[in-house]
């Protein structure tokens, strides 16, 4: 069964460093998302991406964050200068079309900022 | 911003009994609702969904009920099994294409 894959599974970084989290969405999907879950809290929407541009973003997704689909298969989330509060599980998700339906989530990338 | 609320942080149920997980929402523009199951260190896994034009959707042991006037939905699991022990998230979507999640309910099924 096709699945969303994410790398790395765990990354430890120093505060102020840049981090890139990578995702390979399901191949025929058109809508892509990043969510995050700080330990013990809810799963929060960060950004959605369609047709090579951001379609919606949350207040969390400030200028320190960016997304890119550089080669038609990978979907990346970059955090330019990490802060302690960026420590969280980051989930990539994809959906085949805009019509209501479930999002398919990856296993997540745990980011630890020291 | 708590548009989707799961007021019970945890629920403990005996194996074989019914588990009922509840969810309330405030945004009347939501028209599609989903339940996800999540194990530690894994991504959320889709369980079941319901459109706002329906009031019930059933899939095996899982049934979701929607009460639009009360802005309330519930997930029933019958019979509950130990493997059902996980965190259950309610989610909703409306005009935008994102999902808004509740805080989750930890379900423990005791054998």
Short mmCIF file of C-alpha atoms in Angstrom, two decimals, chain B:
data_model
loop_
_atom_site.label_atom_id
_atom_site.label_comp_id
_atom_site.label_asym_id
_atom_site.label_seq_id
_atom_site.Cartn_x
_atom_site.Cartn_y
_atom_site.Cartn_z
CA UNK B 1 -8.34 28.62 18.92
CA UNK B 2 -10.25 25.54 20.04
CA UNK B 3 -12.59 24.93 17.15
CA UNK B 4 -12.53 21.18 17.80
CA UNK B 5 -12.69 20.01 21.37
CA UNK B 6 -12.24 16.62 22.94
CA UNK B 7 -13.03 17.21 26.57
CA UNK B 8 -12.08 13.78 27.88
CA UNK B 9 -8.30 13.39 28.01
CA UNK B 10 -8.62 9.67 28.69
CA UNK B 11 -11.06 6.78 28.75
CA UNK B 12 -10.67 3.30 30.18
CA UNK B 13 -12.90 0.45 28.99
CA UNK B 14 -13.09 -3.29 29.56
CA UNK B 15 -12.38 -5.54 26.61
CA UNK B 16 -15.59 -6.49 24.81
CA UNK B 17 -17.49 -3.42 25.99
CA UNK B 18 -18.37 -0.31 24.02
CA UNK B 19 -15.97 2.64 23.84
CA UNK B 20 -17.57 6.02 23.20
CA UNK B 21 -15.31 8.93 22.35
CA UNK B 22 -16.82 12.39 22.07
CA UNK B 23 -15.97 15.51 20.15
CA UNK B 24 -17.52 18.98 19.94
CA UNK B 25 -16.91 21.69 17.39
CA UNK B 26 -17.71 25.36 17.25
CA UNK B 27 -17.23 26.29 13.60
CA UNK B 28 -20.53 25.88 11.73
CA UNK B 29 -18.62 25.95 8.42
CA UNK B 30 -17.16 22.51 9.09
CA UNK B 31 -18.80 19.98 6.79
CA UNK B 32 -16.59 16.92 7.01
CA UNK B 33 -15.44 15.10 10.11
CA UNK B 34 -12.87 12.40 10.65
CA UNK B 35 -11.45 10.21 13.38
CA UNK B 36 -7.80 9.29 13.47
CA UNK B 37 -6.00 6.80 15.66
CA UNK B 38 -2.43 7.39 16.76
CA UNK B 39 0.13 5.17 18.44
CA UNK B 40 3.21 6.68 20.12
CA UNK B 41 5.98 7.64 17.69
CA UNK B 42 3.74 7.01 14.67
CA UNK B 43 1.70 9.24 12.42
CA UNK B 44 -2.08 9.53 12.73
CA UNK B 45 -3.96 6.76 10.88
CA UNK B 46 -7.36 7.43 9.37
CA UNK B 47 -10.22 5.45 10.91
CA UNK B 48 -13.58 6.69 9.71
CA UNK B 49 -15.24 9.85 8.45
CA UNK B 50 -18.65 11.40 8.03
CA UNK B 51 -20.03 14.13 5.83
CA UNK B 52 -22.36 16.74 7.29
CA UNK B 53 -25.20 15.45 5.11
CA UNK B 54 -25.26 12.22 7.11
CA UNK B 55 -25.84 11.50 10.77
CA UNK B 56 -24.23 8.08 10.95
CA UNK B 57 -21.49 6.14 9.24
CA UNK B 58 -20.50 2.61 10.09
CA UNK B 59 -17.40 0.58 9.24
CA UNK B 60 -17.07 -2.74 10.99
CA UNK B 61 -16.65 -2.19 14.71
CA UNK B 62 -16.48 1.59 14.26
CA UNK B 63 -19.48 3.90 13.99
CA UNK B 64 -19.42 7.68 13.90
CA UNK B 65 -22.51 9.68 14.82
CA UNK B 66 -22.98 13.34 13.93
CA UNK B 67 -25.44 15.68 15.63
CA UNK B 68 -25.21 18.91 13.63
CA UNK B 69 -27.62 20.89 15.76
CA UNK B 70 -25.52 20.15 18.84
CA UNK B 71 -22.22 20.42 16.90
CA UNK B 72 -21.26 17.10 18.39
CA UNK B 73 -19.88 13.86 17.06
CA UNK B 74 -18.98 10.60 18.67
CA UNK B 75 -17.06 7.47 17.79
CA UNK B 76 -18.36 4.14 19.01
CA UNK B 77 -16.14 1.09 19.05
CA UNK B 78 -17.95 -2.20 19.64
CA UNK B 79 -16.62 -4.54 20.86
CA UNK B 80 -13.48 -2.86 22.18
CA UNK B 81 -10.24 -4.80 21.88
CA UNK B 82 -6.88 -4.31 23.62
CA UNK B 83 -5.34 -3.40 20.25
CA UNK B 84 -7.68 -0.40 20.13
CA UNK B 85 -5.65 1.23 22.92
CA UNK B 86 -4.26 4.41 21.37
CA UNK B 87 -4.87 8.15 21.18
CA UNK B 88 -7.96 9.05 19.15
CA UNK B 89 -8.16 12.41 17.43
CA UNK B 90 -11.27 14.02 16.10
CA UNK B 91 -10.70 16.30 13.09
CA UNK B 92 -12.85 18.56 10.97
CA UNK B 93 -12.60 20.43 7.68
CA UNK B 94 -14.62 23.12 6.03
CA UNK B 95 -14.16 25.49 3.11
CA UNK B 96 -10.39 25.28 3.34
CA UNK B 97 -8.64 22.02 2.70
CA UNK B 98 -6.83 21.70 6.02
CA UNK B 99 -7.94 19.49 8.90
CA UNK B 100 -8.37 20.99 12.36
CA UNK B 101 -7.64 18.49 15.12
CA UNK B 102 -8.89 18.13 18.65
CA UNK B 103 -6.53 17.52 21.55
CA UNK B 104 -7.06 13.75 21.51
CA UNK B 105 -8.43 11.16 23.92
CA UNK B 106 -6.28 8.32 25.24
CA UNK B 107 -8.25 5.09 25.09
CA UNK B 108 -7.14 2.16 27.24
CA UNK B 109 -8.87 -1.15 26.70
CA UNK B 110 -8.26 -3.53 29.56
CA UNK B 111 -8.25 -7.27 29.03
#
